[in-house]
Coordinates of C-alpha atoms in Angstrom, one line a residue:
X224 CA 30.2 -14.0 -15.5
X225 CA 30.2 -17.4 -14.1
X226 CA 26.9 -19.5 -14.0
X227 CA 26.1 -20.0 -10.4
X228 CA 23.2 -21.5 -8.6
X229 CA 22.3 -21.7 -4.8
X230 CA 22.9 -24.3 -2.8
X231 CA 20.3 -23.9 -0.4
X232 CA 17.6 -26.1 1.0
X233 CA 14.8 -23.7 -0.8
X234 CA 16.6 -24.0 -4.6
X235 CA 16.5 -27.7 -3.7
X236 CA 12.6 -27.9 -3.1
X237 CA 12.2 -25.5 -6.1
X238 CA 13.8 -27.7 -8.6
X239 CA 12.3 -30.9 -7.0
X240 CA 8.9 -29.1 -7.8
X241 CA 7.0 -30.0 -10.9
X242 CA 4.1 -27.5 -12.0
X243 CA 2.7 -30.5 -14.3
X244 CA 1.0 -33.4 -12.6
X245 CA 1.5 -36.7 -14.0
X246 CA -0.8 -38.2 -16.4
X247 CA -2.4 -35.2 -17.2
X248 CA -3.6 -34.4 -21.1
X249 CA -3.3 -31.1 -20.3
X250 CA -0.6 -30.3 -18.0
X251 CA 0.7 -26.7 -16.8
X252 CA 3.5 -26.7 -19.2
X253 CA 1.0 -27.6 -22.2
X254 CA -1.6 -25.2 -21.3
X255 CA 0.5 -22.1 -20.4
X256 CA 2.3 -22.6 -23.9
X257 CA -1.0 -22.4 -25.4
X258 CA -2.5 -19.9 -23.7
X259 CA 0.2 -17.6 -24.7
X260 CA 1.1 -18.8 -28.2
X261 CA 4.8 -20.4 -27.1
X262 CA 6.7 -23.4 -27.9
X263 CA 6.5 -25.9 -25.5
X264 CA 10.3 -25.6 -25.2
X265 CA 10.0 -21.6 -24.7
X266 CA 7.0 -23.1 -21.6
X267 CA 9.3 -25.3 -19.6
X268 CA 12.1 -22.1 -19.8
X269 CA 9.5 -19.8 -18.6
X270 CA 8.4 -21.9 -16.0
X271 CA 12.4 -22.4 -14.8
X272 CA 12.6 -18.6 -14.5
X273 CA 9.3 -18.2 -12.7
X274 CA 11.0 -20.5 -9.8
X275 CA 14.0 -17.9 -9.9
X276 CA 11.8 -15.2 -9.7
X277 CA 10.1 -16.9 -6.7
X278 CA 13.7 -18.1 -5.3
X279 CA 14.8 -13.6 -5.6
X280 CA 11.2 -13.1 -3.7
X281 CA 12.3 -15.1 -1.0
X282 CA 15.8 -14.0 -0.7
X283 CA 16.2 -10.6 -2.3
X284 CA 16.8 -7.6 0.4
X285 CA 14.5 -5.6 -1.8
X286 CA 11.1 -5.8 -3.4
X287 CA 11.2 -7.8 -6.7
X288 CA 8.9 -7.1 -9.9
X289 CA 8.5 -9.9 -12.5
X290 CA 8.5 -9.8 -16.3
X291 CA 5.4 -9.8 -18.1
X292 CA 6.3 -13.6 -19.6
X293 CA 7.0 -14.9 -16.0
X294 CA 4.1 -13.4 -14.9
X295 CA 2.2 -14.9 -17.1
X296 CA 3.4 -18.1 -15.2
X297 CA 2.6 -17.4 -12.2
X298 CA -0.9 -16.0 -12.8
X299 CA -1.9 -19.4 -14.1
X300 CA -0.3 -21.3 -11.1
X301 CA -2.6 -19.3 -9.2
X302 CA -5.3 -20.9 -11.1
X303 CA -4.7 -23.8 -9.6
X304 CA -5.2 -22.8 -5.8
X305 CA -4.6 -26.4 -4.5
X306 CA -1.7 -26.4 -6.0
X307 CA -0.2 -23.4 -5.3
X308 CA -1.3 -22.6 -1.6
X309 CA -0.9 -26.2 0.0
X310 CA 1.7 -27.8 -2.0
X311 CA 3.4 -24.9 -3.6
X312 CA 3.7 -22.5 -1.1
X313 CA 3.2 -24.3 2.3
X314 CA 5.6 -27.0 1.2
X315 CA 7.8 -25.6 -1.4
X316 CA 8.1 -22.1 0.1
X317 CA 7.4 -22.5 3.3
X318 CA 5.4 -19.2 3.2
X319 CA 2.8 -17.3 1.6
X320 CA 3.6 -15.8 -1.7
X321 CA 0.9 -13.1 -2.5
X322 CA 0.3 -11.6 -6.2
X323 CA -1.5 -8.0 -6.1
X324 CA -2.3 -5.7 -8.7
X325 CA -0.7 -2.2 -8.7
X326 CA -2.3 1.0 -7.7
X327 CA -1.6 2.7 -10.9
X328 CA -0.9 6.2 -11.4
X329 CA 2.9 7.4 -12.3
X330 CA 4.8 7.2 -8.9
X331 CA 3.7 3.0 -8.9
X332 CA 4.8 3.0 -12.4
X333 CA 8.6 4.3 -11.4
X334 CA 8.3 2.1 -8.8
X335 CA 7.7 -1.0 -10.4
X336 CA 10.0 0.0 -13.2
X337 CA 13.3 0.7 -10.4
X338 CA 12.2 -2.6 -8.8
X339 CA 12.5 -4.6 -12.1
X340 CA 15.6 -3.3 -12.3
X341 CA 16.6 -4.1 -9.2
X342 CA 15.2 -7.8 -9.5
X343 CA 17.5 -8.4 -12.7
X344 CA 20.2 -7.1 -11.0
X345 CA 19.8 -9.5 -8.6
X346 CA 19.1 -12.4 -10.5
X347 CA 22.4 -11.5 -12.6
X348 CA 23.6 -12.0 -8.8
X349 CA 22.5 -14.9 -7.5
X350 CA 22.4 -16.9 -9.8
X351 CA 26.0 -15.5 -11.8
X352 CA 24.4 -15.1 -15.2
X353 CA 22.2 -12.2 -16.8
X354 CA 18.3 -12.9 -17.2
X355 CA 17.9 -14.4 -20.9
X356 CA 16.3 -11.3 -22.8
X357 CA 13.7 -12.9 -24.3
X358 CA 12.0 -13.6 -21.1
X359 CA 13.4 -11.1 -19.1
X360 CA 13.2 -7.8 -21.5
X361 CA 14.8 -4.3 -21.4
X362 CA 12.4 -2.0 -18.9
X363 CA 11.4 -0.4 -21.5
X364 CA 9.9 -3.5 -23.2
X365 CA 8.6 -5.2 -20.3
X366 CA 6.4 -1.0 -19.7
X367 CA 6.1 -0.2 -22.9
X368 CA 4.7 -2.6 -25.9
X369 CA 5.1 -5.8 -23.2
X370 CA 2.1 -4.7 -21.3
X371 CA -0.7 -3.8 -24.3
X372 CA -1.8 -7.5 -24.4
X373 CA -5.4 -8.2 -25.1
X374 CA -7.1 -11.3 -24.7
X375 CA -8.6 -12.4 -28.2
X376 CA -10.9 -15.3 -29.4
X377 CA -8.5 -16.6 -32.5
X378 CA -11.7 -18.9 -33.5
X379 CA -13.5 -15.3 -34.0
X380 CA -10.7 -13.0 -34.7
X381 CA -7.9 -13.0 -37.0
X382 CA -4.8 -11.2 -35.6
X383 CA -2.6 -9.4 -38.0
X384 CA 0.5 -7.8 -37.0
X385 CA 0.7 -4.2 -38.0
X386 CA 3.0 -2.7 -40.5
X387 CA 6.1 -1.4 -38.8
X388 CA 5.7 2.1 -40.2
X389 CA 3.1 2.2 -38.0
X390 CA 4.8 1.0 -34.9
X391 CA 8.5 2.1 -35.0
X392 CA 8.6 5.4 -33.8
X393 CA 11.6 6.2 -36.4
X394 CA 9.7 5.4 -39.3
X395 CA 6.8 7.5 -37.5
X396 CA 9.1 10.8 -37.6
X397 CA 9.7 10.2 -41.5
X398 CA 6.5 10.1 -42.4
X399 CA 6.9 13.6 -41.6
X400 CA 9.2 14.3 -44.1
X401 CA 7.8 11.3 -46.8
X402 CA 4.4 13.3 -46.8
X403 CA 5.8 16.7 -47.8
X404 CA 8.2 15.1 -50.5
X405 CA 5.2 13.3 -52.2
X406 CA 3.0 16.5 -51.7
X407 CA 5.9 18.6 -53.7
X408 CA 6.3 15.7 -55.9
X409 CA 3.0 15.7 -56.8
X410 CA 2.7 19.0 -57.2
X411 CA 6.0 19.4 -59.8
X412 CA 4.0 16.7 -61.6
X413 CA 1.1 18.6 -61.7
X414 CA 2.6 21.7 -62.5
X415 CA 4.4 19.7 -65.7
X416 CA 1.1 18.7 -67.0
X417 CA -0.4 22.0 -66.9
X418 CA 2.8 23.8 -68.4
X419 CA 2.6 21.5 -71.2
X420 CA -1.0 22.0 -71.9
X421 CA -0.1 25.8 -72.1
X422 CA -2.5 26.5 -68.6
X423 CA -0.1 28.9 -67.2
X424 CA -3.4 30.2 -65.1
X425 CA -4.1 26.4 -64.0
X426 CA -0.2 26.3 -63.2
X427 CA -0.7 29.5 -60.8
X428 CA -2.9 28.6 -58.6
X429 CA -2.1 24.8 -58.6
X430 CA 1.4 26.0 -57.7
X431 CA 0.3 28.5 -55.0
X432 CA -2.8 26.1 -53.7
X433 CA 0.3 23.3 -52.9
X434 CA 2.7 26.1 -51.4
X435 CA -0.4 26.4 -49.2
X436 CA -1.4 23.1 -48.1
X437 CA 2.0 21.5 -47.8
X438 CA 2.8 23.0 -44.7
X439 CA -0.8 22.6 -43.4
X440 CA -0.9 18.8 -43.8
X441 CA 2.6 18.5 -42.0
X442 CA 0.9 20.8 -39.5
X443 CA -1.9 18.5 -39.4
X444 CA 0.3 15.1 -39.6
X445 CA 2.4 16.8 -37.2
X446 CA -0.7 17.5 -34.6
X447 CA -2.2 14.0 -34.9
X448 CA 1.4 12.3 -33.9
X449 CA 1.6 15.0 -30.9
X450 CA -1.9 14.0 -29.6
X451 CA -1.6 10.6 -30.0
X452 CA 1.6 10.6 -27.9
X453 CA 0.3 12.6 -25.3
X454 CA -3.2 9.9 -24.6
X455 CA 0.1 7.4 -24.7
X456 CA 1.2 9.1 -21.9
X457 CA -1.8 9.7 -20.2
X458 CA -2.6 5.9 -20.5
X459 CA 0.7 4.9 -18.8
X460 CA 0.0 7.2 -16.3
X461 CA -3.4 5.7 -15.4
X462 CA -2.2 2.0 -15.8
X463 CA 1.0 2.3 -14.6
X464 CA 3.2 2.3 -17.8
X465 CA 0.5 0.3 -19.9
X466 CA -1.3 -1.8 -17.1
X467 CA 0.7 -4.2 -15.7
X468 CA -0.2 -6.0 -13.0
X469 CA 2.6 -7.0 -10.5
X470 CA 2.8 -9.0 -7.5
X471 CA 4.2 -6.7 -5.1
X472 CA 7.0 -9.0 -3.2
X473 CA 9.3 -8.2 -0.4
X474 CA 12.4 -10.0 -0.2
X475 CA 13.0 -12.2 2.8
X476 CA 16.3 -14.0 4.5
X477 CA 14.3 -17.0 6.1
X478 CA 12.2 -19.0 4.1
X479 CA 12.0 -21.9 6.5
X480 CA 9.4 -20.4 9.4
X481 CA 6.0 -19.8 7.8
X482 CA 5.0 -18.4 11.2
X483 CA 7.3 -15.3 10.9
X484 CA 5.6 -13.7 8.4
X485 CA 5.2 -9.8 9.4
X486 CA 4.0 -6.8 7.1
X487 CA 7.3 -5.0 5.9
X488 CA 9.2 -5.2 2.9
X489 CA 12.3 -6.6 2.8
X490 CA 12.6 -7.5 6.6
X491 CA 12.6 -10.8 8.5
X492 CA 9.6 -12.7 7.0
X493 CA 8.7 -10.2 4.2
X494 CA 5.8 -8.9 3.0
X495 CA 4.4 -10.6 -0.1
X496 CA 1.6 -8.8 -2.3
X497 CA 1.3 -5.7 0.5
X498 CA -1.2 -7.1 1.8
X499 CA 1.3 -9.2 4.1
X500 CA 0.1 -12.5 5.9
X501 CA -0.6 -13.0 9.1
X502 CA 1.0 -14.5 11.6
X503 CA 0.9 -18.1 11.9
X504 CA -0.5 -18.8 8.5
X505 CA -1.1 -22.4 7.9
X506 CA -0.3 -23.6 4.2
X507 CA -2.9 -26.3 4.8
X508 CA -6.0 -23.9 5.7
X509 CA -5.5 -21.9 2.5
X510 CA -6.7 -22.1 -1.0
X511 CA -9.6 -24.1 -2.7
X512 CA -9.8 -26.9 -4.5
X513 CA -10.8 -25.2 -7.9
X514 CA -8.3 -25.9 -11.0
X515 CA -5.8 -27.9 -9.0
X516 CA -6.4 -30.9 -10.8
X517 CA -3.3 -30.8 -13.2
X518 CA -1.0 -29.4 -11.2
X519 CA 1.8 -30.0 -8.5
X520 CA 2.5 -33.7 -8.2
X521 CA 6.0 -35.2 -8.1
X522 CA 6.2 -35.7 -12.3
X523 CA 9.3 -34.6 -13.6
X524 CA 9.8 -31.4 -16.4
X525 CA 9.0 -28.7 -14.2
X526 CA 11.9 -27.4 -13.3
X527 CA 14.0 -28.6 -16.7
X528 CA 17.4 -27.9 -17.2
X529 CA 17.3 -24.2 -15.5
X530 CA 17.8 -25.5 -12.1
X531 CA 21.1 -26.9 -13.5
X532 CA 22.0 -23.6 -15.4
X533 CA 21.6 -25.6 -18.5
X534 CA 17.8 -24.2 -19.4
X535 CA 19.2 -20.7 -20.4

């Protein structure tokens, strides 16, 4: 696969953007790395992708999903409203760009999960390379463990990862087995004691007491496993595959006529966020001033290497 990239007017405003302002102690780049516990390095990549994913929202035929990393992007750009309605979108897109939350419930989370599909497909497309993995993960990753973030104080809290017997679902299924060896075991040694403290009685009903609760605690084990799999379910099912929140886009072919933007996915102006826009939205009427300080500007780093092909 060949490493292409667009040579359109809208790639060209993308990777002239910078998200960090100049002079800033804490610019975008600085504070989304910390926010989420990345290298600055693993930042400026994210923020590179985030402008593809923007570049497929405008482009794409089809509704786009992002990851959960370049989402996290692009829910701190909207931090900085300034920013990201008047310079960002009314200048840079040339059209609104809306992020909403999903519905939840199991048909939004096939939906989202066939549209993030679809939006690495099409990034694998446009741009002649596949997604890097690390910020673009397997569906199952980016609806599965990718979406069970919490935010956490680390001045208050200590975070400590779990032990993998506890999270890989393999090592789940053996403890199965694991608990009825070490029951049996137990038992034999038990068993030996007894025998050679000539307590054939004791031996009995030891002997018959662990033929008895063997299978009950695998029952048991067994039970617990099944019930915490089914609230797994459940929970996906209320949060649309572990609570995500997506920015429901619509593709669009014309980026350049912020006027055209009608309520439909995928058709002349798109519809961004499903809320759509209406018509004859002006850039410069929208957003606050709240947040914008750092960001936007004309500094350089934003767009990094990615724009070039060489940030992957």
């Amino acid at each position: 696969m060949m490493n292409s990239l667009p040579a359109t007017p809208l790639w060209t405003r993308l990777c002239g953007y910078s998200l960090d302002a100049v002079g800033a102690e804490l610019p975008f780049s600085r504070r989304l790395a910390r926010d989420n516990g990345w290298t600055h390095s693993k930042a400026l990549r994210a923020i590179t992708e985030y402008k593809r994913f923007v570049y497929l929202a405008l482009t794409a035929a089809h509704p786009v999903t992002p990851s959960d990393e370049i989402d996290q992007v692009w829910h701190l750009h909207l931090l900085y409203t300034d920013s990201y309605w008047n310079e960002f979108c009314a200048a840079v897109l040339q059209s609104p760009l809306h992020h909403t939350p999903t519905d939840g419930g199991n048909r939004e989370g096939k939906k989202f999960y066939d549209w993030y599909e679809r939006t690495k497909h099409a990034y694998a497309t446009t741009f002649g390379i596949a997604p890097p993995e690390d910020l673009w993960p397997d569906a199952r990753v980016r609806f599965g463990a990718a979406s069970r973030f919490k935010r956490v104080n680390t001045k208050e809290s200590w975070v400590i990862a779990k032990p993998e017997i506890l999270t890989s679902k393999k090592l789940q299924q053996r403890n199965f087995v694991a608990a009825a060896a070490v029951l049996m075991l137990l038992s034999a040694v038990s068993c030996s004691v007894a025998a050679s403290q000539h307590q054939q009685a004791a031996v009995s009903i030891f002997l018959i007491l662990a033929l008895v609760l063997t299978p009950i605690v695998i029952a048991v084990l067994w039970r617990v496993n099944a019930s915490r799999k089914k609230i797994r379910r459940r929970r996906r099912q209320h949060t649309d595959i572990g609570g995500v929140y997506i920015g429901d886009v619509g593709g669009s072919n014309s980026a350049s006529d912020m006027s055209s933007t009608n309520a439909g996915f995928g058709g002349e102006g798109g519809l961004f966020g499903g809320g759509g826009a209406s018509s004859g939205w002006d850039g410069g009427d929208s957003g606050g001033d709240s947040g914008g300080g750092d960001s936007g500007g004309d500094g350089g780093g934003g767009c990094g290497g990615g724009c070039g092909g060489g940030g992957d």
